[in-house]
Short mmCIF file of C-alpha atoms in Angstrom, two decimals:
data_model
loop_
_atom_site.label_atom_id
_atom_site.label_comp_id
_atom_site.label_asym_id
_atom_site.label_seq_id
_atom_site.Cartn_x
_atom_site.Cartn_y
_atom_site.Cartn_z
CA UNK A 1362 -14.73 37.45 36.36
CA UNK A 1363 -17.28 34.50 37.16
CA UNK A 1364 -20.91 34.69 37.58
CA UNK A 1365 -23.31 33.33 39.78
CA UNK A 1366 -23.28 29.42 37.40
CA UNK A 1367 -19.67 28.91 37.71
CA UNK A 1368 -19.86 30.39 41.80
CA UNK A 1369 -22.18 27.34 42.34
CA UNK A 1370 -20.61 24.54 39.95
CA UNK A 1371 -18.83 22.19 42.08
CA UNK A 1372 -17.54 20.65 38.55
CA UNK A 1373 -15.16 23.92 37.85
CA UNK A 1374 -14.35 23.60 41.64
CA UNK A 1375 -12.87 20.11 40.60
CA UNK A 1376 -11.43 21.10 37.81
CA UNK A 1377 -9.41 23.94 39.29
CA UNK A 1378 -7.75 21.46 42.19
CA UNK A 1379 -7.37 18.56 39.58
CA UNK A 1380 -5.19 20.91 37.60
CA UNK A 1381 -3.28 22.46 40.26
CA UNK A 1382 -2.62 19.07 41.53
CA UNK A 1383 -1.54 18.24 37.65
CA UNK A 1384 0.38 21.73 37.50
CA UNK A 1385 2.66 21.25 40.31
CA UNK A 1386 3.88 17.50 38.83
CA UNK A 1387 3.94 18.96 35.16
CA UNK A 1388 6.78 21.62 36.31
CA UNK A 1389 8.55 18.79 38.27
CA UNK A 1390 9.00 17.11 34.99
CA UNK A 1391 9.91 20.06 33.01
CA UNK A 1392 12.41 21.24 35.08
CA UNK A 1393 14.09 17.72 35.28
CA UNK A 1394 13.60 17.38 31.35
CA UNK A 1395 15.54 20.62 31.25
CA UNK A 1396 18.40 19.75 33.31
CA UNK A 1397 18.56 16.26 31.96
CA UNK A 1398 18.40 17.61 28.42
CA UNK A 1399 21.26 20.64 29.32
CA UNK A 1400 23.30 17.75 30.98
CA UNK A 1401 23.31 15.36 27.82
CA UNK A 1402 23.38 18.15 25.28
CA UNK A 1403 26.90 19.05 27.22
CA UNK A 1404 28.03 16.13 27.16
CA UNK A 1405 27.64 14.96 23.72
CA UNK A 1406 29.19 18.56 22.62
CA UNK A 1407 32.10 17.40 24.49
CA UNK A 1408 31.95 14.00 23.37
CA UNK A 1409 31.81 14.32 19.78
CA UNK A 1410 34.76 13.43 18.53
CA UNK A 1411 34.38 9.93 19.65
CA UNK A 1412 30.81 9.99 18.88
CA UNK A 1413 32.09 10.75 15.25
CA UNK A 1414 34.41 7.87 15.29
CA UNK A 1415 31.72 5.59 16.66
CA UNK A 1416 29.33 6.87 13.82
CA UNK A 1417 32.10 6.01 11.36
CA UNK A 1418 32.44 2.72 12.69
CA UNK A 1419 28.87 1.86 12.45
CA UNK A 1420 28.65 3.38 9.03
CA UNK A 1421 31.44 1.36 7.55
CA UNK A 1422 29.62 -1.66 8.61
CA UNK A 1423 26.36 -0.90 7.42
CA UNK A 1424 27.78 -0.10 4.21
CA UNK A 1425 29.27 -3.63 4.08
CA UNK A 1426 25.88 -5.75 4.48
CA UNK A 1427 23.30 -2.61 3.70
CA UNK A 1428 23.34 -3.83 -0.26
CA UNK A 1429 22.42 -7.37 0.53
CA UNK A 1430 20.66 -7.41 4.03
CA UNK A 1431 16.98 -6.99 2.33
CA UNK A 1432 17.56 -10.46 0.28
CA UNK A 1433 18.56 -12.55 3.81
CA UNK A 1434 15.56 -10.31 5.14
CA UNK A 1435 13.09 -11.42 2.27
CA UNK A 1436 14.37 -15.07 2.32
CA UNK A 1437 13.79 -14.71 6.43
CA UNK A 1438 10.55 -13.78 6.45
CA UNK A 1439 8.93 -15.69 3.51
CA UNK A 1440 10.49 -19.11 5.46
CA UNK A 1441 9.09 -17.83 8.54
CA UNK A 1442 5.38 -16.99 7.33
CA UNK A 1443 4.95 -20.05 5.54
CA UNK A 1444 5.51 -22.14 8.93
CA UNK A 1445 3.63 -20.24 10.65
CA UNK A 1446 0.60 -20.00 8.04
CA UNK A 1447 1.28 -23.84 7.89
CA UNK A 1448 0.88 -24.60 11.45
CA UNK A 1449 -2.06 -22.20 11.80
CA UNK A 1450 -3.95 -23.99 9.10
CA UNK A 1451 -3.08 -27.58 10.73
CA UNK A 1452 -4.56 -25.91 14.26
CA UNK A 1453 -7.73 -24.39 12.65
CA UNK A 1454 -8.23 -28.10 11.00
CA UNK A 1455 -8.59 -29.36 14.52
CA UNK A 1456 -10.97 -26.93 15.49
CA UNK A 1457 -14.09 -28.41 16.48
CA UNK A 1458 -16.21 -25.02 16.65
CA UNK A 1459 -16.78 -24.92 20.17
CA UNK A 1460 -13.04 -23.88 21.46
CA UNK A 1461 -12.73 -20.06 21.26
CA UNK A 1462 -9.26 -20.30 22.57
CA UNK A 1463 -7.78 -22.32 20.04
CA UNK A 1464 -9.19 -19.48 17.34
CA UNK A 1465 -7.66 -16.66 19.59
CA UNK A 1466 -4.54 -18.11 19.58
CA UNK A 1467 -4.56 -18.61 15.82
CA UNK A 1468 -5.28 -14.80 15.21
CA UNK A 1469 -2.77 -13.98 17.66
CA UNK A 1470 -0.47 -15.44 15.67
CA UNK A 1471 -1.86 -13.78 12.44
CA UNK A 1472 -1.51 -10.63 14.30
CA UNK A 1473 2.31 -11.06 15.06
CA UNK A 1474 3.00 -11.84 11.67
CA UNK A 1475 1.11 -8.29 10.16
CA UNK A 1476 3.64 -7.04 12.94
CA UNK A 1477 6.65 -8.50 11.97
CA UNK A 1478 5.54 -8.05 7.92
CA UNK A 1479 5.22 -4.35 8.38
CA UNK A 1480 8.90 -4.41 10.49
CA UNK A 1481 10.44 -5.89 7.55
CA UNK A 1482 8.68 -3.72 4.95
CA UNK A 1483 10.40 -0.37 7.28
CA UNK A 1484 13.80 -2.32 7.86
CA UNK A 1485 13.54 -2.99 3.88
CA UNK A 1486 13.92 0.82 3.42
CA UNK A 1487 16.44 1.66 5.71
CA UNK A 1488 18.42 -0.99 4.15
CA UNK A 1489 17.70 0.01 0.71
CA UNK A 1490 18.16 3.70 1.07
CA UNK A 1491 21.92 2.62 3.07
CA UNK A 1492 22.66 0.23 0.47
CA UNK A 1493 22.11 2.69 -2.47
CA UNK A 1494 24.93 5.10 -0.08
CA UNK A 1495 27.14 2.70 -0.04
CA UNK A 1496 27.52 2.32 -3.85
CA UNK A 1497 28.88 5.87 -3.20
CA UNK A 1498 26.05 7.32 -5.66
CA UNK A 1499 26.12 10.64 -3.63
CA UNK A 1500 29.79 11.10 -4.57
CA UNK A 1501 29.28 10.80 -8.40
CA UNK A 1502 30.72 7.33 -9.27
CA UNK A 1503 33.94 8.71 -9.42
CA UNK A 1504 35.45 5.10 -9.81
CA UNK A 1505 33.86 1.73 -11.02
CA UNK A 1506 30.36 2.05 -11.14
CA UNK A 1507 29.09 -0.89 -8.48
CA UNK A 1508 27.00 -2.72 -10.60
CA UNK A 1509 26.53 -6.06 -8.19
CA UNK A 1510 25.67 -3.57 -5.19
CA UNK A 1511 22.88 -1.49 -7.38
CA UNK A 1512 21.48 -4.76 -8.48
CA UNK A 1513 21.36 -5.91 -5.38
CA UNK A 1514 20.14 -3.20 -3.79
CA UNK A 1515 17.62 -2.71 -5.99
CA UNK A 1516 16.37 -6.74 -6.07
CA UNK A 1517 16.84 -6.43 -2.18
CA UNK A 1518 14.11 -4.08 -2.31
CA UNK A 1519 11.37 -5.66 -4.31
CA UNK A 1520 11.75 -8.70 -3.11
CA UNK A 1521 11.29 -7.55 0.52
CA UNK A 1522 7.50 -5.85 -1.10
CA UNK A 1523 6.74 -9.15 -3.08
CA UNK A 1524 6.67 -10.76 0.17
CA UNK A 1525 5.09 -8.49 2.48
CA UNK A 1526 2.71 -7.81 0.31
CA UNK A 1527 1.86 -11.65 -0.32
CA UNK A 1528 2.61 -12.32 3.56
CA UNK A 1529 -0.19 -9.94 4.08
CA UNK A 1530 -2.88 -11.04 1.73
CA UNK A 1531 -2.31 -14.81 2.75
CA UNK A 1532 -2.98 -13.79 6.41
CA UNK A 1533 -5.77 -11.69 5.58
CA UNK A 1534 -7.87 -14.43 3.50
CA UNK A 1535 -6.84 -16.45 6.11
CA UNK A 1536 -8.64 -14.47 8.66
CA UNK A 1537 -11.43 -14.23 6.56
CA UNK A 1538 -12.00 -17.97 6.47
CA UNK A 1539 -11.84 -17.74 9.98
CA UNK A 1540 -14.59 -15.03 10.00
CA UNK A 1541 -16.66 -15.36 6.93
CA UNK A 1542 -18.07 -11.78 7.80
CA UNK A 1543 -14.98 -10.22 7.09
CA UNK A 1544 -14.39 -8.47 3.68
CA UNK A 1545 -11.62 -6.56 1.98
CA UNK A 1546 -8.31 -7.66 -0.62
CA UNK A 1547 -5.01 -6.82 0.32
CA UNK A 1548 -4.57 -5.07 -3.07
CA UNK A 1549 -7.31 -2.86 -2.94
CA UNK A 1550 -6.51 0.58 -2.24
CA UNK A 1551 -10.04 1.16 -0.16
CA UNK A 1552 -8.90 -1.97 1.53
CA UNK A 1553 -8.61 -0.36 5.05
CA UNK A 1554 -12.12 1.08 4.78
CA UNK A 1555 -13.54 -2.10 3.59
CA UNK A 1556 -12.36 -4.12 6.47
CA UNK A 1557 -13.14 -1.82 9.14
CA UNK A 1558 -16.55 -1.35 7.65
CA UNK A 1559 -16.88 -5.27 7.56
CA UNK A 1560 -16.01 -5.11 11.33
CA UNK A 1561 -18.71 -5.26 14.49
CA UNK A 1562 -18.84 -2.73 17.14
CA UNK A 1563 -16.45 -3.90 19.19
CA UNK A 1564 -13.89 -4.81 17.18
CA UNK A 1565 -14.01 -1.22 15.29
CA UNK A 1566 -13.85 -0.01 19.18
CA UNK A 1567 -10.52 -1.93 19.45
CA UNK A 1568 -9.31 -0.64 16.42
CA UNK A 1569 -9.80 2.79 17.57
CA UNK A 1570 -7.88 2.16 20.87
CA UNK A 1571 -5.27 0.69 18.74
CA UNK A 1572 -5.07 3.98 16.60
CA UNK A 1573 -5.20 6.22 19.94
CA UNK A 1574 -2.66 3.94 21.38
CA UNK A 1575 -0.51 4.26 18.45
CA UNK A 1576 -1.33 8.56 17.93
CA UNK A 1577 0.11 8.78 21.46
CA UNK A 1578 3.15 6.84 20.91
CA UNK A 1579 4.08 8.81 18.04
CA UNK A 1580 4.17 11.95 19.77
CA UNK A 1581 6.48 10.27 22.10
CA UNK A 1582 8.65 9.38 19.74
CA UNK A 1583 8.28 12.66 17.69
CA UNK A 1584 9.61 14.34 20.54
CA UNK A 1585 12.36 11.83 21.18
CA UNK A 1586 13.63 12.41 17.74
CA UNK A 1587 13.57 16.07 18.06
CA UNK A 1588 15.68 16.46 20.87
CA UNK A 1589 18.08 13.52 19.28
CA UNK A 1590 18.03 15.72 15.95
CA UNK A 1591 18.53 18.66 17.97
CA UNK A 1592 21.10 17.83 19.55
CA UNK A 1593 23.21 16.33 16.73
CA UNK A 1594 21.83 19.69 14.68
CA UNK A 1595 24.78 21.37 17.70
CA UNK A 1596 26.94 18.58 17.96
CA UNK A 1597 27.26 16.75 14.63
CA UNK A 1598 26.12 18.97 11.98
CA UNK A 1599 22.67 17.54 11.33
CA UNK A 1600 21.55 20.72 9.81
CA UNK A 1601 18.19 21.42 10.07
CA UNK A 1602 16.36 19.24 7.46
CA UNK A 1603 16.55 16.58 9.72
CA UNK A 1604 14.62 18.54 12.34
CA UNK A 1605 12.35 19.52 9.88
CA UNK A 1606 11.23 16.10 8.32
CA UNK A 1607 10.34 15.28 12.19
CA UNK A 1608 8.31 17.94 13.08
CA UNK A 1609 6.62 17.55 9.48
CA UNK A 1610 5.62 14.06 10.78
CA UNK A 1611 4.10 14.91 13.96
CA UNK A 1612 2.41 18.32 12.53
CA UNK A 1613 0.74 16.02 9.68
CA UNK A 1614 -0.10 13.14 12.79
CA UNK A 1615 -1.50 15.84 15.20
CA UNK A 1616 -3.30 17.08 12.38
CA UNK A 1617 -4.68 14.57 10.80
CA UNK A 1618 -5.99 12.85 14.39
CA UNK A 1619 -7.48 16.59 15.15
CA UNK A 1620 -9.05 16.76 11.92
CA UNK A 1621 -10.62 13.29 12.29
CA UNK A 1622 -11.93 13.82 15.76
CA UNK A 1623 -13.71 16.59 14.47
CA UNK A 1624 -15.06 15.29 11.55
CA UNK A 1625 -16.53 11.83 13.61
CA UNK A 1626 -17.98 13.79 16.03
CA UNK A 1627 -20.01 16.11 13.78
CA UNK A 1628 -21.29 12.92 12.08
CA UNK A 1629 -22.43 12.07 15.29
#
């Protein structure tokens, strides 16, 4: 039942053809995500005895490099951040304070290597958590205890989060030479808050974005992993933990982001 506001609102009148317009596309898309996700669940129950043997394969291999993949990955990445702190430094010594591009292209660069730090820091788990399977610690140790592969495992580890971690705070106190206004030590644990407080308008505005950008990818990827954990939960005996620990992600993101919006926009 409407009353004589809405009768005359040509705002709700919009509203209703924007989302029939909307409506019509949106059950498009779920009836192809249903067929498409009936088709591949079919064919991976049919396919899953080579899909087990493939699995094997890939897990035999893994287990081979897993215990010592984080020390090439540490070595890696503290050869490739100190050339390319290096040559930053020799291109901000040229700078004559007038050429703005020569500065964005230095930050760009500092910005790929906070990418590719926090990449290795991730990859570093994976690799430690396959390396410590692959000492067969699940089974019990019911041979020879692998002492070279726990020690390397382990070393792999903390050497990958020795130099992140000083990756990170060289590029950070880089930037801040760059921008003198800038304020905040890696090893602070208020260090987030700090620097975004030390930030102008605008670049707090493209943090935001950033954050938004990154909020919706994770639900894409959330649901990605839910249908992949689904369907190995009927084809592969995932169980449901797997499931679980993915929706646990994306309930605390959603969350979280909900919880946020509210709270900035009271403090308004």
């Amino acid at each position: 039942m409407t009353d004589g506001t809405e009768k005359c609102n040509p705002k709700i009148e919009e509203n209703q053809r924007e989302d029939r317009r909307a409506f019509r596309k949106f059950i498009v898309l779920l009836l192809v995500s249903m067929v498409v996700g009936g088709i591949t669940g079919a064919f991976s129950t049919m396919a899953a005895k080579e899909q087990a043997d493939i699995g094997a394969g890939i897990t035999a291999g893994l287990q081979k490099i897993a215990p010592y993949a984080n020390l090439v990955i540490a070595a890696a990445l503290a050869v490739w951040m100190t050339g390319m702190l290096r040559g930053g430094r020799a291109e901000y010594r040229r700078w004559d304070g007038e050429e703005e591009q020569l500065i964005e292209k230095i930050e760009r660069k500092l910005g790929i290597g906070v990418i590719v730090t926090n990449v290795a820091l991730i990859a570093g788990f994976f690799f430690f958590a396959a390396g410590m399977k692959s000492t067969g610690i699940d089974s019990g140790w019911e041979e020879e205890i692998p002492w070279v592969k726990i020690a390397a495992t382990f070393l792999g580890l903390i050497a990958v989060m020795v130099v992140t971690v000083t990756a990170q705070n060289r590029i950070v106190n880089f930037t801040k030479e760059i921008n003198p206004e800038k304020k905040g030590s890696v090893y602070d644990l208020k260090f987030q808050k700090t620097w975004i407080a030390s930030c102008d308008e605008a670049e707090q505005l493209q943090i935001y974005r950033a954050a938004f950008r990154a909020y919706t990818a994770m639900n894409y990827a959330a649901l990605g992993m839910f249908l992949v954990c689904f369907i190995g939960m009927l084809s592969w005996n995932f169980g449901l933990l797997p499931l679980t620990m993915v929706l646990f992600v994306w309930l605390t993101g959603v969350i979280v982001y909900g919880v946020e919006s509210l709270r900035m926009t009271g403090g308004r």
